[in-house]
mmCIF file of C-alpha atoms and ligand atoms in Angstrom:
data_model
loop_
_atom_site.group_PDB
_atom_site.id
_atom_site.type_symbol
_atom_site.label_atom_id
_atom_site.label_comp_id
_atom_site.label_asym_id
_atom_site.label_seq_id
_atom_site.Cartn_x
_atom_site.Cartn_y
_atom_site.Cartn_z
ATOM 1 C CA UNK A 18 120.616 -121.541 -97.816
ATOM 2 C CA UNK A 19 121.900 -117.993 -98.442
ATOM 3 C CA UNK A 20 124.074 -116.434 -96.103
ATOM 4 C CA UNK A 21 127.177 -113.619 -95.755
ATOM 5 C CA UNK A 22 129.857 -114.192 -94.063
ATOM 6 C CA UNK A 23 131.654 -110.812 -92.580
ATOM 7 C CA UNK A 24 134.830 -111.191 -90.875
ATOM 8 C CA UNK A 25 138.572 -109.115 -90.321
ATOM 9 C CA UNK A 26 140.685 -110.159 -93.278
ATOM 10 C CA UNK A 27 141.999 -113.612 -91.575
ATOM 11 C CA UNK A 28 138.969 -114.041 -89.477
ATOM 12 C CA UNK A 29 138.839 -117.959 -91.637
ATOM 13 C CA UNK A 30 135.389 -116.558 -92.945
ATOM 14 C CA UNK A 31 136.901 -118.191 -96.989
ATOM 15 C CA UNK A 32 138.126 -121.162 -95.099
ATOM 16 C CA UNK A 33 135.286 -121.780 -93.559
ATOM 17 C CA UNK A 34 133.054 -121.146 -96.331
ATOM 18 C CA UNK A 35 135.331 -123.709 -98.425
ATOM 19 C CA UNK A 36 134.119 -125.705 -95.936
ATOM 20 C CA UNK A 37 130.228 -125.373 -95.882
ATOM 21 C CA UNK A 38 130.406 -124.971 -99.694
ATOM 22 C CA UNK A 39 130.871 -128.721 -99.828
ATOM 23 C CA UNK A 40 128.319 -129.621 -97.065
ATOM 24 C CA UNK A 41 125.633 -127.688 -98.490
ATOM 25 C CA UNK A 42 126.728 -127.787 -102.104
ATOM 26 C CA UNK A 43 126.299 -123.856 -102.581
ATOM 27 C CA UNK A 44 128.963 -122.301 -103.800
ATOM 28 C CA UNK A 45 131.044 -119.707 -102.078
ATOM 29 C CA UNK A 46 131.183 -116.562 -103.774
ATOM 30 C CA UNK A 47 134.173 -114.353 -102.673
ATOM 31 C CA UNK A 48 134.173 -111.007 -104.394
ATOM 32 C CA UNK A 49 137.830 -110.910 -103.480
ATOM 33 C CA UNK A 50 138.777 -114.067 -105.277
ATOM 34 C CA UNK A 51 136.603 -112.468 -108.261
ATOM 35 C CA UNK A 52 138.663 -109.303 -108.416
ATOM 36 C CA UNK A 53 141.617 -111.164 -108.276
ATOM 37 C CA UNK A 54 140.632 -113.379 -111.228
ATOM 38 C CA UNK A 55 140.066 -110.229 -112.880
ATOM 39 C CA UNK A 56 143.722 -108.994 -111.823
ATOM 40 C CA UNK A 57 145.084 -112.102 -113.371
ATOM 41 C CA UNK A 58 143.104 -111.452 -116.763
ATOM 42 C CA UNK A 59 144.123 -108.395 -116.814
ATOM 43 C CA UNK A 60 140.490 -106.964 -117.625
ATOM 44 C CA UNK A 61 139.875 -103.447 -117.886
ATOM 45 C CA UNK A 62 138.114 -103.660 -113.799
ATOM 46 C CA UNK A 63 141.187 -105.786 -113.147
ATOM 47 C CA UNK A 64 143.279 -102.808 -113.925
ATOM 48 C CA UNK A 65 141.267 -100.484 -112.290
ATOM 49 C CA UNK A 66 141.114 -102.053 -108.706
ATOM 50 C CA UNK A 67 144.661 -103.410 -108.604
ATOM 51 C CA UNK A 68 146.561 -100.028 -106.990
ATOM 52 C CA UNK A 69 143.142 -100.150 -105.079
ATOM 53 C CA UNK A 70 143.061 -104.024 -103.545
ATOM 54 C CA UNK A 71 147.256 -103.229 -103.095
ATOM 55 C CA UNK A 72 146.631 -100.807 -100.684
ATOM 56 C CA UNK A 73 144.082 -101.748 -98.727
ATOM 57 C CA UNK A 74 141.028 -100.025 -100.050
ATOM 58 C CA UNK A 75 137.792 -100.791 -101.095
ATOM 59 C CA UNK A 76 136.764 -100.900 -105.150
ATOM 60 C CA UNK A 77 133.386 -98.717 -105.237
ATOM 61 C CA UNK A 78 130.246 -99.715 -104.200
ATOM 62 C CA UNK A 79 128.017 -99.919 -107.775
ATOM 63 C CA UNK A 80 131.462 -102.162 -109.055
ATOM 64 C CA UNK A 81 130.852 -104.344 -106.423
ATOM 65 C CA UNK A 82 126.860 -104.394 -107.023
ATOM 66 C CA UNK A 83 127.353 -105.559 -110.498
ATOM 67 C CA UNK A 84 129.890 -107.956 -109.874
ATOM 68 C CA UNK A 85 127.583 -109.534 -107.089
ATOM 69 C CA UNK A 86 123.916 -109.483 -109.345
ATOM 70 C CA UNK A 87 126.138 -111.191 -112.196
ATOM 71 C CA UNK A 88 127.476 -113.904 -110.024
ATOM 72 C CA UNK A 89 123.847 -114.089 -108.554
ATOM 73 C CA UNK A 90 122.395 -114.713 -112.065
ATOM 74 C CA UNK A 91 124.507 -117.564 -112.751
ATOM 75 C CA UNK A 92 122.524 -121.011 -112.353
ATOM 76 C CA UNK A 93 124.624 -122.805 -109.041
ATOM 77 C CA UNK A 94 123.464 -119.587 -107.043
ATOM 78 C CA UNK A 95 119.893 -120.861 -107.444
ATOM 79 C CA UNK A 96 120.369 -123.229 -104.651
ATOM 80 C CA UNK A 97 121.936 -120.818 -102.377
ATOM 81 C CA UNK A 98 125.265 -119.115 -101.760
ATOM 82 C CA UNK A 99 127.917 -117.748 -99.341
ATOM 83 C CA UNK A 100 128.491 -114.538 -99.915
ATOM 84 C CA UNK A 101 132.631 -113.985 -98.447
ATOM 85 C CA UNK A 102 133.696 -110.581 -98.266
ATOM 86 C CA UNK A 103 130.476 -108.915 -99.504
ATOM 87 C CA UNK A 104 128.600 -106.736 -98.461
ATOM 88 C CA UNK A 105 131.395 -104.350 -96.844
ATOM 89 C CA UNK A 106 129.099 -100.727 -97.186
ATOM 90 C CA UNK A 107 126.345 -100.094 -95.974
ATOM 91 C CA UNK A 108 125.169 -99.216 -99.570
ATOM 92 C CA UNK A 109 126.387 -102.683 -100.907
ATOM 93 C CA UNK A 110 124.416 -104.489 -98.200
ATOM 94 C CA UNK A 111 121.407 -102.137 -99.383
ATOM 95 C CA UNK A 112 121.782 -103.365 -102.436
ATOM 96 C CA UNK A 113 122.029 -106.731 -101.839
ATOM 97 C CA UNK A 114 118.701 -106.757 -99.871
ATOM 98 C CA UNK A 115 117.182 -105.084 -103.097
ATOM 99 C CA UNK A 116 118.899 -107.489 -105.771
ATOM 100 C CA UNK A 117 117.572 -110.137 -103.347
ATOM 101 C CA UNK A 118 113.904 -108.914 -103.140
ATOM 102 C CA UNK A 119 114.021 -108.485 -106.674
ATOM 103 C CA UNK A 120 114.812 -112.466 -107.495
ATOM 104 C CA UNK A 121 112.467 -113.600 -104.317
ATOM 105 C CA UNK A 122 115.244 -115.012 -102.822
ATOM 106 C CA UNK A 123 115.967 -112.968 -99.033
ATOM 107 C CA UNK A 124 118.818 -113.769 -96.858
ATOM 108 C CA UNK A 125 119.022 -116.576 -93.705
ATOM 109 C CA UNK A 126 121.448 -115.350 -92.211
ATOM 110 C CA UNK A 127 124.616 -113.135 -91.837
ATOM 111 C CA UNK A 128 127.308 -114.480 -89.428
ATOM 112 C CA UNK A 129 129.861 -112.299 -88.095
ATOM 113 C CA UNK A 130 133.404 -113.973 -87.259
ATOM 114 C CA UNK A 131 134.869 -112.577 -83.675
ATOM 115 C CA UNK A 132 138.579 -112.878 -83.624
ATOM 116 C CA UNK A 133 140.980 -111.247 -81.385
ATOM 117 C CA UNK A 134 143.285 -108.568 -83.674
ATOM 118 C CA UNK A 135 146.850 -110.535 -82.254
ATOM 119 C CA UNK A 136 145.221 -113.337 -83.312
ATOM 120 C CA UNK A 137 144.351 -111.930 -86.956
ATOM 121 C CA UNK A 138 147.906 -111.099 -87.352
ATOM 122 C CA UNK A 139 149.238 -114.328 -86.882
ATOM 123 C CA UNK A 140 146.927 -115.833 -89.127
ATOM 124 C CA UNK A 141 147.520 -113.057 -92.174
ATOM 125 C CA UNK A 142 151.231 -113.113 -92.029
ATOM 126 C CA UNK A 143 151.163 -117.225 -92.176
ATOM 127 C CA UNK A 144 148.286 -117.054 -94.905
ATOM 128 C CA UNK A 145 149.342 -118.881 -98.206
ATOM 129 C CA UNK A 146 147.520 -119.518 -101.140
ATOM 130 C CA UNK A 147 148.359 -122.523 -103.857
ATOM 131 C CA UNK A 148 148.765 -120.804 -106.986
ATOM 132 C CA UNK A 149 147.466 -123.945 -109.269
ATOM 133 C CA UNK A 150 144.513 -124.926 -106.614
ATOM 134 C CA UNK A 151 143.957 -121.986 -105.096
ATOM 135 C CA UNK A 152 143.482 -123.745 -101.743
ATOM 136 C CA UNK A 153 144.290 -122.256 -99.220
ATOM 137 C CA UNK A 154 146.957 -122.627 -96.223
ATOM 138 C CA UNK A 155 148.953 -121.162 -93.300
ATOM 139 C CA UNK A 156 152.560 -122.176 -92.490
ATOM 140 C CA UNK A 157 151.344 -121.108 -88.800
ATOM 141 C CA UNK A 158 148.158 -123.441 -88.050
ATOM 142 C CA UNK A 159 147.650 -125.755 -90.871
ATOM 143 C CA UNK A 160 150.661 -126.512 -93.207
ATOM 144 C CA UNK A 161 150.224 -126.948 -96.742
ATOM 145 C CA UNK A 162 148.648 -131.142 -97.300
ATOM 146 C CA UNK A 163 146.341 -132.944 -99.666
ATOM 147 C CA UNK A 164 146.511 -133.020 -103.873
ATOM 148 C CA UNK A 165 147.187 -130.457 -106.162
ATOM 149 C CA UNK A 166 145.710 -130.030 -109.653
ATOM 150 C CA UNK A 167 146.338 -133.109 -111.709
ATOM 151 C CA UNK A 168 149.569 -133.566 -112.827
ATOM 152 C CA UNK A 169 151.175 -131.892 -109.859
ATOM 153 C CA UNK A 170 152.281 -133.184 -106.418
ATOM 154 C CA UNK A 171 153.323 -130.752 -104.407
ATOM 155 C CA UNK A 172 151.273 -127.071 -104.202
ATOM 156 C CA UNK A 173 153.061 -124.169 -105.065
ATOM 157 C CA UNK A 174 152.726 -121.383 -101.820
ATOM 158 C CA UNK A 175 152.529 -117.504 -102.594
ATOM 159 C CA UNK A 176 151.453 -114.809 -100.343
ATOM 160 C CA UNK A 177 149.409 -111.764 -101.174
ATOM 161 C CA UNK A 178 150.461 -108.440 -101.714
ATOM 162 C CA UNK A 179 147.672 -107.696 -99.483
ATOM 163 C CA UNK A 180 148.273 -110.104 -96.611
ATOM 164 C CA UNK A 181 151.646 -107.774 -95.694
ATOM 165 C CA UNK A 182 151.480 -106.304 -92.582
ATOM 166 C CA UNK A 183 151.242 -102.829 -93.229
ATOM 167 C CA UNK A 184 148.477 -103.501 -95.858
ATOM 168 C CA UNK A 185 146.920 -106.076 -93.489
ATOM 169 C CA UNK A 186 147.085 -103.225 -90.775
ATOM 170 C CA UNK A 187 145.534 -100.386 -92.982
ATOM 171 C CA UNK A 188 142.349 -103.372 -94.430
ATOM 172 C CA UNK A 189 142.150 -104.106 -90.264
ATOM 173 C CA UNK A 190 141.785 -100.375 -89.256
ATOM 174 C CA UNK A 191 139.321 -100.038 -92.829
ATOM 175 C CA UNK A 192 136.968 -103.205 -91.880
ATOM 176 C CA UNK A 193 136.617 -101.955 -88.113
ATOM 177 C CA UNK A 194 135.081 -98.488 -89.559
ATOM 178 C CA UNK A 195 133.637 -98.693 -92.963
ATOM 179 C CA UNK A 196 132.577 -102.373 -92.294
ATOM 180 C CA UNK A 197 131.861 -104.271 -88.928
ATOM 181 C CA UNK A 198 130.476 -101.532 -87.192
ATOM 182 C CA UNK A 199 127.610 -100.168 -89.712
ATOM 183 C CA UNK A 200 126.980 -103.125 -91.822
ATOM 184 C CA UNK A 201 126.628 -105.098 -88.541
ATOM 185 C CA UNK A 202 124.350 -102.168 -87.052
ATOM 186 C CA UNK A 203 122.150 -102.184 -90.427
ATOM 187 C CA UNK A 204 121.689 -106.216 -90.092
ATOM 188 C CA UNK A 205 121.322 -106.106 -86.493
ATOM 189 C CA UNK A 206 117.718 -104.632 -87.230
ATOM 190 C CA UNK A 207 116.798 -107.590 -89.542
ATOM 191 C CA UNK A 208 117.072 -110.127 -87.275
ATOM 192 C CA UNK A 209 119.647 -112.222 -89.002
ATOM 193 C CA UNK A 210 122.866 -111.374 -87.630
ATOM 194 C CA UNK A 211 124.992 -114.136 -85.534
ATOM 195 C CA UNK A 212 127.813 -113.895 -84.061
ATOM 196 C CA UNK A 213 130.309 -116.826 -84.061
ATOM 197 C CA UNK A 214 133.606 -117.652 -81.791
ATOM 198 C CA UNK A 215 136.045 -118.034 -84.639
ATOM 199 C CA UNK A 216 139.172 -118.474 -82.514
ATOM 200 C CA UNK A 217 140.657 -122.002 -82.193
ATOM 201 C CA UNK A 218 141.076 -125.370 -84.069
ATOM 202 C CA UNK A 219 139.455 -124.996 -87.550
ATOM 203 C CA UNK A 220 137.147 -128.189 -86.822
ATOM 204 C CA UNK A 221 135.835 -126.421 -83.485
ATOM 205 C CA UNK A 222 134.842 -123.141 -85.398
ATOM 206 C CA UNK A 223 132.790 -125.042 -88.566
ATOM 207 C CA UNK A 224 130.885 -126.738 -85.263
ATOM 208 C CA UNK A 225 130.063 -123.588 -84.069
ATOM 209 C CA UNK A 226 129.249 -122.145 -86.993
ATOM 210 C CA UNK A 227 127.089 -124.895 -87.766
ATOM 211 C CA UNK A 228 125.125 -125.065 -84.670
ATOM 212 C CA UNK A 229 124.806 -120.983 -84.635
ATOM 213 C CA UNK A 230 123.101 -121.854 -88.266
ATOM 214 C CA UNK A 231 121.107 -124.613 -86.893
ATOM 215 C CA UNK A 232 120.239 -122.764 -83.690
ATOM 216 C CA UNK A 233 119.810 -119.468 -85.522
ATOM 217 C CA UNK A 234 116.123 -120.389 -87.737
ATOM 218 C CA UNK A 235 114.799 -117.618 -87.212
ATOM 219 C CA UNK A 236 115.792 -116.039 -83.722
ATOM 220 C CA UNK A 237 117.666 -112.485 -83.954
ATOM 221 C CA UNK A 238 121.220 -112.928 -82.187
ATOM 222 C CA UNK A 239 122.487 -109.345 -81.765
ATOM 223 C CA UNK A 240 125.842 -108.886 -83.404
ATOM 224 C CA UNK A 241 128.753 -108.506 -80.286
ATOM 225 C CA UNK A 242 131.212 -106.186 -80.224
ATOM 226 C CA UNK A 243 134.558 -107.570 -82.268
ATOM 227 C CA UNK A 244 137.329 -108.672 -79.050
ATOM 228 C CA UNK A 245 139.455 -106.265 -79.889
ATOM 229 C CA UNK A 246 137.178 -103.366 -79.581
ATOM 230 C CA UNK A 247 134.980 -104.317 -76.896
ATOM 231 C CA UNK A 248 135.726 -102.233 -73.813
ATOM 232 C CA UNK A 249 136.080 -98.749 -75.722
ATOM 233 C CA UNK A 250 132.669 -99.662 -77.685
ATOM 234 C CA UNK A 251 130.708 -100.224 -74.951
ATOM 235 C CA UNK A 252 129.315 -96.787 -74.491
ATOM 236 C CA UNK A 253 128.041 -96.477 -77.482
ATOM 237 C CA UNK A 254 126.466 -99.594 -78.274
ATOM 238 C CA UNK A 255 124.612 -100.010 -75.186
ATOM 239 C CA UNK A 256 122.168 -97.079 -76.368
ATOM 240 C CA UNK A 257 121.392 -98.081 -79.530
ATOM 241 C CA UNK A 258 120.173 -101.194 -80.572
ATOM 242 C CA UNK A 259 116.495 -101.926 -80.174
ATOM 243 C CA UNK A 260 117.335 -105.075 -78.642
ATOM 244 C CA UNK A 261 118.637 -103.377 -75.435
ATOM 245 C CA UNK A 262 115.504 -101.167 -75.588
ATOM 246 C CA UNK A 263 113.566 -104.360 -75.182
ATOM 247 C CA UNK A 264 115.798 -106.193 -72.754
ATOM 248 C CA UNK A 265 115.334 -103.243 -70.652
ATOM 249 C CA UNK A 266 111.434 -103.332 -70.580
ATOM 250 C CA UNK A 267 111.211 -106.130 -67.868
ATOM 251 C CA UNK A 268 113.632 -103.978 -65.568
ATOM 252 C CA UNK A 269 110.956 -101.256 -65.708
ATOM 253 C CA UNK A 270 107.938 -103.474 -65.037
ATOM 254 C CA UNK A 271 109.917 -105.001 -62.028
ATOM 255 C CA UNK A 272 110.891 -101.190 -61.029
ATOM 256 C CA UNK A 273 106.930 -100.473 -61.274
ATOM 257 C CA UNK A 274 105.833 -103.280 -59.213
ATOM 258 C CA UNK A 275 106.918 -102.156 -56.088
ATOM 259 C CA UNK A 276 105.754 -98.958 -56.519
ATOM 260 C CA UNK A 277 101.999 -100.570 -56.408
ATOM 261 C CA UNK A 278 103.322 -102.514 -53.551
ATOM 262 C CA UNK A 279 103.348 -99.839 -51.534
ATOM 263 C CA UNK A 280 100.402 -97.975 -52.652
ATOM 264 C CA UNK A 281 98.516 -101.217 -51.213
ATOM 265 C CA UNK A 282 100.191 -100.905 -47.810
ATOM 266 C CA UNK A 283 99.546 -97.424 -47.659
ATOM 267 C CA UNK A 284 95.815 -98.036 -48.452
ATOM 268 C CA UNK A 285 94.839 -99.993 -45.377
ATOM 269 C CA UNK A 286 96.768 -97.632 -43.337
ATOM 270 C CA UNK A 287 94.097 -94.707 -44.887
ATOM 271 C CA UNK A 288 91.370 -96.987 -44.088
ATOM 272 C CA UNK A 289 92.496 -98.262 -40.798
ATOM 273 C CA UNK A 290 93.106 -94.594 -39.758
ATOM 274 C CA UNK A 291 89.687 -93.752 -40.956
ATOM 275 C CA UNK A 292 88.272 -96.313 -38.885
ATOM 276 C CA UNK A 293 89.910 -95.308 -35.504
ATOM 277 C CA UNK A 294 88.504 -91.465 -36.181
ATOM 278 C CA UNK A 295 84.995 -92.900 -36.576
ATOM 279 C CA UNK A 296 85.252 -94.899 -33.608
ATOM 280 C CA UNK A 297 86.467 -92.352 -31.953
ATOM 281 C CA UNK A 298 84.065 -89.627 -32.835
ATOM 282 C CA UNK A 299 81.347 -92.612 -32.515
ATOM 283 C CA UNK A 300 82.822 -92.881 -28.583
ATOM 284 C CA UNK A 301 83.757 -89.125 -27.878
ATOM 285 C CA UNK A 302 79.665 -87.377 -28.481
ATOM 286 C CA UNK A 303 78.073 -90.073 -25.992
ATOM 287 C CA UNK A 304 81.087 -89.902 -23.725
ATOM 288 C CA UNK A 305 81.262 -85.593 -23.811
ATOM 289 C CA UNK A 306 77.133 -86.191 -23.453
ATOM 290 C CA UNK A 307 77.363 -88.465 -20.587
ATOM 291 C CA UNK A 308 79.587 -85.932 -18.405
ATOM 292 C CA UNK A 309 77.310 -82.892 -19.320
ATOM 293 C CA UNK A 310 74.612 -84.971 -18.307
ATOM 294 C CA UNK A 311 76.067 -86.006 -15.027
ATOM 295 C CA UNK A 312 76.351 -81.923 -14.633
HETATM 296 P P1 AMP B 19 139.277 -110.147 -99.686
HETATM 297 O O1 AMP B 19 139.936 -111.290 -100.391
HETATM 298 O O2 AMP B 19 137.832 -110.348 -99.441
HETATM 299 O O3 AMP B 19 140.020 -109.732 -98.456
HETATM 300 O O4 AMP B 19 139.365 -108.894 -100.700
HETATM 301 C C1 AMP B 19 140.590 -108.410 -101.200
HETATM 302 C C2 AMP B 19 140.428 -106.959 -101.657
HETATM 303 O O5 AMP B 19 139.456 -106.894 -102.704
HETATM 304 C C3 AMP B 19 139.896 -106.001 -100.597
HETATM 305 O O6 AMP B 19 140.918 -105.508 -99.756
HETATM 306 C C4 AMP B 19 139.278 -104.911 -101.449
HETATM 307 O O7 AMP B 19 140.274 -104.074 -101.975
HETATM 308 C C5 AMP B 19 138.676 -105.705 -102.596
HETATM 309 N N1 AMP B 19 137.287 -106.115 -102.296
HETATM 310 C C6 AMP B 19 136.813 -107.372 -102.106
HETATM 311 N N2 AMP B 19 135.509 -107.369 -101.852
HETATM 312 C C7 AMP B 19 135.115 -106.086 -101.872
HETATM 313 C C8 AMP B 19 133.884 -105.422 -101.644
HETATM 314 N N3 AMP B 19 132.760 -106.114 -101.346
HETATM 315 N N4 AMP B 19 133.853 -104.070 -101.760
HETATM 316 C C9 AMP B 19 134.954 -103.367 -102.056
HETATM 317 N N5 AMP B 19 136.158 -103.916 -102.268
HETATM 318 C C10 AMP B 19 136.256 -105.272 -102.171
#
């Protein structure tokens, strides 16, 4: 199975890909947690994007295209994968479908997380990653629990620099516009795109996600508006996507129909008038001919 994941930072896209990653046995590939491996090393692209992940923005598109056909290449991506995180351009998702031509290997299916903003703060500024196991936690919903890396007991909680809330604010306001709205309007055409509830108990949202992937084999699901953006997207959204075009068509054929309706009731009404002249002209000669006659 190969599928992105596109979410709000804190939308529980990683955690939930954690999760599938062990169901499915494909591993989750999150170009974040690449970069920041890269920050640790202190590699040359390490140095490059960390001013860049620190506030907020996005490393550039053919960075991110490399990183991602690398990863691709190695051999537990054969199987399948979980893309976190990437594409978040319209040029990386682009290049993704080309990478993926290339190899043979298309997508099944992108599934956008819909969480309500409030709720993505709560969840950012309780986020808290062990720095041995790199699992990760929030002091809000689910405290940190389970083993560490051998050897150690307890985990050992940090935040990211990039889970602050000005930061978390400026990546919110940044996924909104470079992200959910064109990437999901380029995928929305493939027919892949599902949309998942990802508000609630963690347990509730892998069930839907894993019924929206059972469900989803094949059948387009329109991406929806995120929550918090709903009313003031409306507009828009209702004019574009072919799928409203389509919905639309059986609201034309039932605006035709009784249009032919009534061109049948008027019909018989022709007809029927017709017939009364006839019989009338048929009546009116022998009747005018009688009275001359009588003359
Ligand atoms: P994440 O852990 O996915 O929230 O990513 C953390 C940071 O890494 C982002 O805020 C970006 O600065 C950078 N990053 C991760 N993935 C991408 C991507 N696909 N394109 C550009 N920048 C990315």
């Amino acid at each position: 199975m190969r599928i992105v994941f596109m979410g709000a930072p804190g939308s529980g896209k990683g955690t939930q890909a954690q999760r599938l990653e062990k169901q499915f046995s494909i591993p989750q590939i999150s170009t974040g947690d690449i970069l920041r491996k890269h920050l640790a090393d202190g590699t040359p692209l390490g140095l490059r994007a960390k001013e860049i992940m620190a506030s907020g923005g996005y490393v550039d598109d053919e960075t991110m295209l490399a990183i991602i056909r690398e990863r691709l290449s190695q051999a537990d991506a054969a199987r399948g994968f979980i893309l976190d995180g990437f594409p978040r351009t319209v040029a990386q998702a682009e290049g993704l479908t080309k990478l993926l031509a290339e190899l043979g290997t298309p997508l099944d299916a992108v599934v956008l997380f819909d969480v309500d903003h409030e709720q993505l703060v709560k969840r950012v500024s309780g986020r808290r990653t062990c720095e041995f196991c790199k699992k990760v936690f929030n002091v809000n919903f689910a405290p940190a629990s389970g083993e560490c890396i051998p050897g150690r007991s307890e985990h050992s909680l940090v935040q990211r620099p990039d889970d602050r809330e000005d930061t978390f604010k400026e990546r919110l306001r940044k996924y909104e516009e470079d992200t959910r709205k064109p990437v999901s309007r380029y995928y929305a055409y493939t027919g892949l795109m599902r949309t998942v509830d990802a508000e609630g108990a963690i347990d509730e949202v892998t069930q839907r996600l894993l019924d929206t992937l059972k469900a989803g084999g094949g059948s387009a699901a329109p991406a929806a508006p995120a929550k918090a953006a709903k009313k003031k997207r409306a507009p828009q959204r209702r004019a574009k996507p072919a799928a409203r075009k389509a919905a639309r068509r059986p609201v034309r054929k039932a605006a035709k129909k009784p249009a032919k309706k009534s061109a049948k009731k008027a019909a018989p009404k022709r007809r029927a008038n017709r017939k009364v002249t006839r019989k009338a002209k048929g009546r009116a000669r022998p009747a005018r001919a009688r009275r001359k006659s009588k003359r």
